[in-house]
CSV table of C-alpha atoms in Angstrom, one decimal:
chain,number,residue,atom,x,y,z
A,1,UNK,CA,5.1,0.0,45.1
A,2,UNK,CA,7.6,-2.8,45.1
A,3,UNK,CA,7.6,-4.5,48.5
A,4,UNK,CA,10.3,-6.3,50.2
A,5,UNK,CA,12.5,-8.8,48.2
A,6,UNK,CA,13.3,-12.3,49.4
A,7,UNK,CA,16.9,-13.4,49.8
A,8,UNK,CA,18.5,-13.7,46.4
A,9,UNK,CA,18.6,-17.3,45.2
A,10,UNK,CA,15.9,-18.5,47.6
A,11,UNK,CA,13.4,-20.7,45.9
A,12,UNK,CA,9.9,-21.5,47.0
A,13,UNK,CA,9.3,-25.3,47.2
A,14,UNK,CA,6.9,-26.6,44.6
A,15,UNK,CA,3.6,-27.6,46.2
A,16,UNK,CA,2.6,-31.2,45.8
A,17,UNK,CA,-1.0,-30.0,45.2
A,18,UNK,CA,-0.3,-28.4,41.9
A,19,UNK,CA,-2.4,-29.7,39.1
A,20,UNK,CA,-2.1,-29.2,35.3
A,21,UNK,CA,-4.1,-26.3,33.8
A,22,UNK,CA,-5.4,-27.8,30.5
A,23,UNK,CA,-7.3,-25.9,27.8
A,24,UNK,CA,-10.1,-27.2,25.7
A,25,UNK,CA,-7.7,-28.5,23.1
A,26,UNK,CA,-5.7,-30.6,25.7
A,27,UNK,CA,-2.7,-28.2,25.8
A,28,UNK,CA,-1.2,-27.9,29.2
A,29,UNK,CA,-0.4,-24.3,30.1
A,30,UNK,CA,2.9,-23.8,31.8
A,31,UNK,CA,4.3,-20.5,30.6
A,32,UNK,CA,3.3,-17.0,31.9
A,33,UNK,CA,4.3,-13.9,30.0
A,34,UNK,CA,4.2,-10.8,32.3
A,35,UNK,CA,4.2,-7.3,30.9
A,36,UNK,CA,5.4,-4.9,33.6
A,37,UNK,CA,4.8,-1.7,31.7
A,38,UNK,CA,3.3,-0.4,28.4
A,39,UNK,CA,5.9,2.3,28.1
A,40,UNK,CA,9.0,2.1,26.0
A,41,UNK,CA,12.1,4.1,25.2
A,42,UNK,CA,11.9,3.0,21.5
A,43,UNK,CA,9.1,3.4,18.9
A,44,UNK,CA,9.6,0.3,16.8
A,45,UNK,CA,7.3,0.4,13.8
A,46,UNK,CA,6.2,-3.2,14.2
A,47,UNK,CA,5.2,-2.6,17.8
A,48,UNK,CA,3.7,0.8,18.2
A,49,UNK,CA,2.9,4.1,16.3
A,50,UNK,CA,5.5,6.8,16.2
A,51,UNK,CA,3.2,9.3,18.0
A,52,UNK,CA,-0.1,9.3,19.8
A,53,UNK,CA,0.4,6.5,22.3
A,54,UNK,CA,-1.7,7.0,25.5
A,55,UNK,CA,0.3,5.5,28.4
A,56,UNK,CA,-1.5,3.9,31.3
A,57,UNK,CA,-1.8,6.0,34.4
A,58,UNK,CA,0.6,4.8,37.0
A,59,UNK,CA,-2.1,3.7,39.4
A,60,UNK,CA,-3.6,1.4,36.7
A,61,UNK,CA,-0.4,-0.6,36.4
A,62,UNK,CA,-0.1,-3.7,38.6
A,63,UNK,CA,2.3,-3.3,41.6
A,64,UNK,CA,5.1,-5.8,42.0
A,65,UNK,CA,3.1,-7.4,44.9
A,66,UNK,CA,0.1,-7.9,42.6
A,67,UNK,CA,2.3,-9.4,39.8
A,68,UNK,CA,3.9,-11.8,42.3
A,69,UNK,CA,0.5,-12.9,43.6
A,70,UNK,CA,-0.8,-13.8,40.1
A,71,UNK,CA,2.5,-15.6,39.3
A,72,UNK,CA,2.5,-17.5,42.6
A,73,UNK,CA,-1.1,-18.8,42.0
A,74,UNK,CA,0.0,-20.0,38.5
A,75,UNK,CA,3.1,-21.7,39.9
A,76,UNK,CA,1.7,-23.2,43.1
A,77,UNK,CA,-1.7,-24.3,41.9
A,78,UNK,CA,-0.9,-25.2,38.3
A,79,UNK,CA,2.8,-26.0,38.2
A,80,UNK,CA,3.8,-23.3,35.8
A,81,UNK,CA,7.6,-23.6,35.2
A,82,UNK,CA,8.4,-20.6,33.1
A,83,UNK,CA,7.9,-16.9,33.5
A,84,UNK,CA,9.0,-14.2,31.0
A,85,UNK,CA,9.1,-10.5,31.8
A,86,UNK,CA,8.1,-8.3,28.9
A,87,UNK,CA,6.8,-4.8,28.2
A,88,UNK,CA,6.6,-2.2,26.5
A,89,UNK,CA,10.3,-2.2,27.5
A,90,UNK,CA,10.6,-3.8,30.9
A,91,UNK,CA,13.8,-2.1,31.9
A,92,UNK,CA,12.1,1.3,32.1
A,93,UNK,CA,10.1,0.0,35.1
A,94,UNK,CA,11.6,1.4,38.2
A,95,UNK,CA,13.3,-1.1,40.6
A,96,UNK,CA,12.9,-4.0,38.2
A,97,UNK,CA,15.6,-6.2,39.9
A,98,UNK,CA,13.3,-6.3,43.0
A,99,UNK,CA,10.5,-7.9,40.9
A,100,UNK,CA,13.1,-10.3,39.4
A,101,UNK,CA,14.2,-11.4,42.9
A,102,UNK,CA,10.5,-12.0,43.9
A,103,UNK,CA,9.7,-14.1,40.8
A,104,UNK,CA,13.0,-16.0,40.9
A,105,UNK,CA,12.1,-17.1,44.4
A,106,UNK,CA,9.2,-19.1,42.9
A,107,UNK,CA,11.7,-21.5,41.4
A,108,UNK,CA,10.8,-21.1,37.8
A,109,UNK,CA,12.9,-20.6,34.6
A,110,UNK,CA,12.9,-16.8,34.6
A,111,UNK,CA,13.6,-14.9,31.3
A,112,UNK,CA,13.1,-11.4,30.0
A,113,UNK,CA,12.8,-9.8,26.6
A,114,UNK,CA,14.3,-6.3,26.2
A,115,UNK,CA,15.5,-3.9,23.6
A,116,UNK,CA,18.9,-3.9,25.3
A,117,UNK,CA,19.4,-0.2,25.6
A,118,UNK,CA,19.7,-0.2,29.4
A,119,UNK,CA,21.6,-3.5,29.9
A,120,UNK,CA,24.9,-1.8,30.4
A,121,UNK,CA,23.5,-0.2,33.6
A,122,UNK,CA,21.3,-3.1,34.6
A,123,UNK,CA,22.5,-6.5,33.4
A,124,UNK,CA,24.7,-7.3,36.5
A,125,UNK,CA,21.9,-6.4,38.9
A,126,UNK,CA,19.3,-8.5,37.0
A,127,UNK,CA,21.7,-11.5,37.0
A,128,UNK,CA,22.3,-11.2,40.7
A,129,UNK,CA,18.6,-10.9,41.4
A,130,UNK,CA,18.0,-14.2,39.7
A,131,UNK,CA,17.2,-13.6,36.1
A,132,UNK,CA,18.2,-16.7,34.1
A,133,UNK,CA,17.9,-15.7,30.4
A,134,UNK,CA,17.7,-12.7,28.2
A,135,UNK,CA,16.3,-12.1,24.7
A,136,UNK,CA,17.4,-8.9,23.1
A,137,UNK,CA,15.6,-7.4,20.1
A,138,UNK,CA,17.9,-6.5,17.3
A,139,UNK,CA,16.5,-6.2,13.8
A,140,UNK,CA,19.4,-4.7,12.0
A,141,UNK,CA,23.1,-3.9,12.2
A,142,UNK,CA,22.9,-0.8,10.0
A,143,UNK,CA,22.7,2.4,12.0
A,144,UNK,CA,20.5,4.3,9.5
A,145,UNK,CA,18.1,1.4,9.3
A,146,UNK,CA,18.0,1.0,13.1
A,147,UNK,CA,16.9,4.6,13.4
A,148,UNK,CA,14.2,4.1,10.7
A,149,UNK,CA,12.9,1.0,12.5
A,150,UNK,CA,13.1,2.1,16.2
A,151,UNK,CA,13.0,5.9,15.6
A,152,UNK,CA,15.9,6.1,18.0
A,153,UNK,CA,19.7,6.4,17.3
A,154,UNK,CA,20.7,3.8,19.8
A,155,UNK,CA,22.3,0.9,17.8
A,156,UNK,CA,25.7,1.4,19.5
A,157,UNK,CA,24.0,1.4,22.9
A,158,UNK,CA,22.1,-1.8,22.2
A,159,UNK,CA,25.3,-3.6,20.9
A,160,UNK,CA,27.1,-2.5,24.1
A,161,UNK,CA,24.2,-3.8,26.1
A,162,UNK,CA,24.5,-7.2,24.5
A,163,UNK,CA,28.1,-7.3,25.5
A,164,UNK,CA,27.3,-6.2,29.0
A,165,UNK,CA,24.8,-9.0,29.4
A,166,UNK,CA,27.4,-11.6,28.4
A,167,UNK,CA,29.9,-10.0,30.8
A,168,UNK,CA,27.4,-10.2,33.6
A,169,UNK,CA,27.2,-13.9,33.2
A,170,UNK,CA,24.2,-14.4,30.9
A,171,UNK,CA,25.5,-17.4,28.9
A,172,UNK,CA,22.2,-17.9,27.0
A,173,UNK,CA,21.6,-14.6,25.4
A,174,UNK,CA,19.4,-14.8,22.3
A,175,UNK,CA,18.6,-12.1,19.7
A,176,UNK,CA,15.2,-11.6,18.3
A,177,UNK,CA,15.0,-10.2,14.8
A,178,UNK,CA,11.7,-9.4,13.2
A,179,UNK,CA,12.1,-9.9,9.5
A,180,UNK,CA,10.2,-7.5,7.2
A,181,UNK,CA,10.1,-7.7,3.4
A,182,UNK,CA,11.9,-4.8,1.9
A,183,UNK,CA,13.1,-3.5,5.3
A,184,UNK,CA,15.8,-5.9,6.6
A,185,UNK,CA,15.4,-9.1,4.7
A,186,UNK,CA,18.8,-8.5,3.1
A,187,UNK,CA,20.5,-8.8,6.5
A,188,UNK,CA,19.8,-12.4,7.4
A,189,UNK,CA,23.3,-13.6,6.8
A,190,UNK,CA,24.9,-10.6,8.6
A,191,UNK,CA,22.7,-11.1,11.6
A,192,UNK,CA,23.5,-14.8,11.7
A,193,UNK,CA,27.2,-14.1,11.4
A,194,UNK,CA,26.9,-11.6,14.3
A,195,UNK,CA,25.5,-14.3,16.4
A,196,UNK,CA,27.9,-17.0,15.4
A,197,UNK,CA,30.9,-14.7,16.2
A,198,UNK,CA,29.5,-14.1,19.7
A,199,UNK,CA,28.1,-17.4,20.7
A,200,UNK,CA,24.6,-16.0,20.5
A,201,UNK,CA,21.5,-17.7,19.0
A,202,UNK,CA,19.6,-15.4,16.6
A,203,UNK,CA,15.9,-16.1,16.3
A,204,UNK,CA,14.3,-14.7,13.2
A,205,UNK,CA,10.6,-13.9,13.7
A,206,UNK,CA,8.0,-13.6,10.9
A,207,UNK,CA,6.4,-10.2,10.9
A,208,UNK,CA,3.0,-10.4,12.6
A,209,UNK,CA,-0.1,-8.2,12.4
A,210,UNK,CA,0.4,-6.4,15.7
A,211,UNK,CA,2.2,-3.3,14.4
A,212,UNK,CA,1.1,0.1,15.7
A,213,UNK,CA,0.3,1.8,12.4
A,214,UNK,CA,-1.8,-1.2,11.2
A,215,UNK,CA,0.1,-1.5,7.9
A,216,UNK,CA,0.9,-5.2,8.1
A,217,UNK,CA,0.1,-7.3,5.0
A,218,UNK,CA,1.1,-10.8,3.9
A,219,UNK,CA,3.3,-9.3,1.3
A,220,UNK,CA,5.6,-8.0,4.1
A,221,UNK,CA,6.1,-11.4,5.6
A,222,UNK,CA,9.3,-13.3,4.8
A,223,UNK,CA,8.5,-17.0,5.3
A,224,UNK,CA,10.6,-19.0,7.7
A,225,UNK,CA,11.5,-21.4,4.8
A,226,UNK,CA,13.0,-18.5,2.9
A,227,UNK,CA,14.9,-17.3,5.9
A,228,UNK,CA,16.4,-20.8,6.5
A,229,UNK,CA,17.3,-21.2,2.9
A,230,UNK,CA,19.1,-17.9,2.8
A,231,UNK,CA,21.2,-18.7,5.8
A,232,UNK,CA,21.8,-22.3,4.8
A,233,UNK,CA,23.3,-21.1,1.5
A,234,UNK,CA,26.1,-19.4,3.4
A,235,UNK,CA,26.3,-21.2,6.7
A,236,UNK,CA,25.1,-24.8,6.1
A,237,UNK,CA,22.6,-26.0,8.6
A,238,UNK,CA,21.7,-29.4,10.0
A,239,UNK,CA,18.2,-30.8,10.1
A,240,UNK,CA,16.0,-28.8,12.5
A,241,UNK,CA,15.5,-29.6,16.1
A,242,UNK,CA,12.0,-28.7,17.1
A,243,UNK,CA,12.3,-27.7,20.8
A,244,UNK,CA,9.9,-25.8,22.9
A,245,UNK,CA,7.5,-23.7,20.9
A,246,UNK,CA,7.7,-21.2,19.3
A,247,UNK,CA,11.2,-21.6,17.8
A,248,UNK,CA,12.5,-24.2,15.4
A,249,UNK,CA,16.2,-24.5,15.9
A,250,UNK,CA,18.9,-25.4,13.3
A,251,UNK,CA,22.4,-26.1,14.3
A,252,UNK,CA,25.2,-25.0,12.1
A,253,UNK,CA,26.9,-27.9,10.4
A,254,UNK,CA,30.4,-26.6,11.4
A,255,UNK,CA,29.4,-26.6,15.1
A,256,UNK,CA,29.3,-22.8,15.5
A,257,UNK,CA,26.1,-22.7,17.5
A,258,UNK,CA,22.6,-22.5,16.2
A,259,UNK,CA,20.0,-20.3,14.7
A,260,UNK,CA,16.2,-20.3,15.2
A,261,UNK,CA,13.1,-19.3,13.3
A,262,UNK,CA,9.7,-18.5,14.7
A,263,UNK,CA,7.1,-19.1,11.8
A,264,UNK,CA,4.1,-17.5,13.6
A,265,UNK,CA,2.4,-16.7,10.3
A,266,UNK,CA,3.3,-19.4,7.8
A,267,UNK,CA,3.6,-22.4,10.2
A,268,UNK,CA,1.7,-21.4,13.4
A,269,UNK,CA,2.7,-23.4,16.5
A,270,UNK,CA,-0.7,-22.9,18.1
A,271,UNK,CA,-1.2,-26.6,18.5
A,272,UNK,CA,1.7,-26.7,20.9
A,273,UNK,CA,1.1,-23.3,22.6
A,274,UNK,CA,1.5,-23.5,26.4
A,275,UNK,CA,1.5,-19.8,27.3
A,276,UNK,CA,-0.8,-17.2,28.7
A,277,UNK,CA,-0.2,-13.5,29.2
A,278,UNK,CA,-0.7,-10.8,31.9
A,279,UNK,CA,-0.8,-7.2,30.6
A,280,UNK,CA,0.7,-4.3,32.5
A,281,UNK,CA,-2.8,-3.3,33.8
A,282,UNK,CA,-3.7,-6.8,34.9
A,283,UNK,CA,-5.7,-8.2,32.0
A,284,UNK,CA,-5.3,-12.0,31.5
A,285,UNK,CA,-5.0,-13.2,27.9
A,286,UNK,CA,-5.0,-16.8,26.7
A,287,UNK,CA,-3.5,-15.8,23.3
A,288,UNK,CA,-1.3,-13.1,21.9
A,289,UNK,CA,-4.1,-12.5,19.4
A,290,UNK,CA,-7.0,-12.9,21.8
A,291,UNK,CA,-9.9,-10.5,21.3
A,292,UNK,CA,-11.1,-10.9,24.9
A,293,UNK,CA,-9.4,-10.7,28.3
A,294,UNK,CA,-10.2,-11.4,32.0
A,295,UNK,CA,-9.7,-8.6,34.4
A,296,UNK,CA,-7.5,-9.9,37.2
A,297,UNK,CA,-6.8,-6.4,38.5
A,298,UNK,CA,-10.4,-6.2,39.5
A,299,UNK,CA,-10.1,-9.4,41.5
A,300,UNK,CA,-6.8,-8.3,43.1
A,301,UNK,CA,-8.0,-4.9,44.1
A,302,UNK,CA,-11.6,-5.9,44.9
A,303,UNK,CA,-10.7,-8.1,47.9
A,304,UNK,CA,-10.7,-11.3,45.9
A,305,UNK,CA,-9.0,-14.4,47.3
A,306,UNK,CA,-6.5,-16.6,45.7
A,307,UNK,CA,-9.3,-19.0,44.9
A,308,UNK,CA,-11.1,-16.1,43.1
A,309,UNK,CA,-7.9,-15.4,41.1
A,310,UNK,CA,-7.6,-19.1,40.2
A,311,UNK,CA,-11.2,-19.3,39.1
A,312,UNK,CA,-10.8,-16.3,36.8
A,313,UNK,CA,-7.6,-17.8,35.3
A,314,UNK,CA,-9.2,-21.2,34.8
A,315,UNK,CA,-12.3,-19.7,33.2
A,316,UNK,CA,-10.2,-17.8,30.7
A,317,UNK,CA,-8.0,-20.7,29.8
A,318,UNK,CA,-11.2,-22.7,29.4
A,319,UNK,CA,-12.0,-20.3,26.5
A,320,UNK,CA,-8.6,-20.6,24.8
A,321,UNK,CA,-9.1,-21.1,21.1
A,322,UNK,CA,-7.4,-23.5,18.7
A,323,UNK,CA,-5.3,-20.8,17.0
A,324,UNK,CA,-5.1,-17.3,15.8
A,325,UNK,CA,-6.2,-17.9,12.2
A,326,UNK,CA,-3.8,-15.3,10.6
A,327,UNK,CA,-4.3,-15.4,6.8
A,328,UNK,CA,-7.8,-16.8,7.0
A,329,UNK,CA,-10.9,-14.8,6.2
A,330,UNK,CA,-12.2,-15.0,9.8
A,331,UNK,CA,-9.0,-13.6,11.4
A,332,UNK,CA,-9.8,-10.6,13.7
A,333,UNK,CA,-6.9,-8.3,14.5
A,334,UNK,CA,-6.6,-7.4,18.2
A,335,UNK,CA,-7.3,-3.8,19.0
A,336,UNK,CA,-4.1,-3.6,21.0
A,337,UNK,CA,-0.6,-3.2,19.5
A,338,UNK,CA,2.2,-5.5,20.7
A,339,UNK,CA,3.5,-2.9,23.2
A,340,UNK,CA,0.1,-2.8,24.9
A,341,UNK,CA,-0.2,-6.6,25.1
A,342,UNK,CA,3.3,-7.5,26.0
A,343,UNK,CA,5.8,-9.3,23.7
């Protein structure tokens, strides 16, 4: 079910009664990540297993109306100013532009992370519906390697999708590249050059322990410092500009744009984390690596009021921990893979 969409471009006025949602470590939560599906048309090795995924039954996935209700509570009661649509792969969710229009009407910065394979068909509709920004996952420019990573022969389709996004008026397209030792760490400069040539910021992401096969190890992580040094040796970089977490951004000294790194493992940004997550089936998570969740779907479908939703959200944020502790002896890997949580 999708429900009626508001007029494109309409924005809900910010309520003056919004109050900050602050966690136990005095971090103000402002960013909601919304997974609209656990399904995907790729099978990226760092995200899900090649076979054996058990997809959520359709009736367990939140409707657009339910997603909008959670988002509205976050925006109107707590002043959230950013929402990112994720998956799985969000573009496989039917009628996605309708949800985009509903969320855009809340007056937030609205972004989406996608593998790009369906952007040629969808980019223009998403832009018209009110989507502000796009991040496209692209880990390699080599066809054979792309097939090995994603288990799909769709590199040309993704590259065309990136071009389609720019043609549709997305002037802030970013590329997300997960860097894995011995897999694609020899492509840093090529990916950076691809971005420079197209006015696209590439963000290199350290490989995190959320892969489907569970084969992650610290030896497979390419540290952000190594990534930056490799690019700087070919395309000199200025001193970093630390913007909104999670990325640290470096501008090219010759003025040809910027490149970013997300050092989730070697330099965690947990101390600045301002985000929470809603899974496709309505579980509310205070951290990507959380080992507990709050069931908002039960509130939504059990006759709960907006006050009940707000109470559940506040309670879970009140349990938000200091950080994920990757690399420490007490780190506990989440039972879910990235595709089941939402990127």
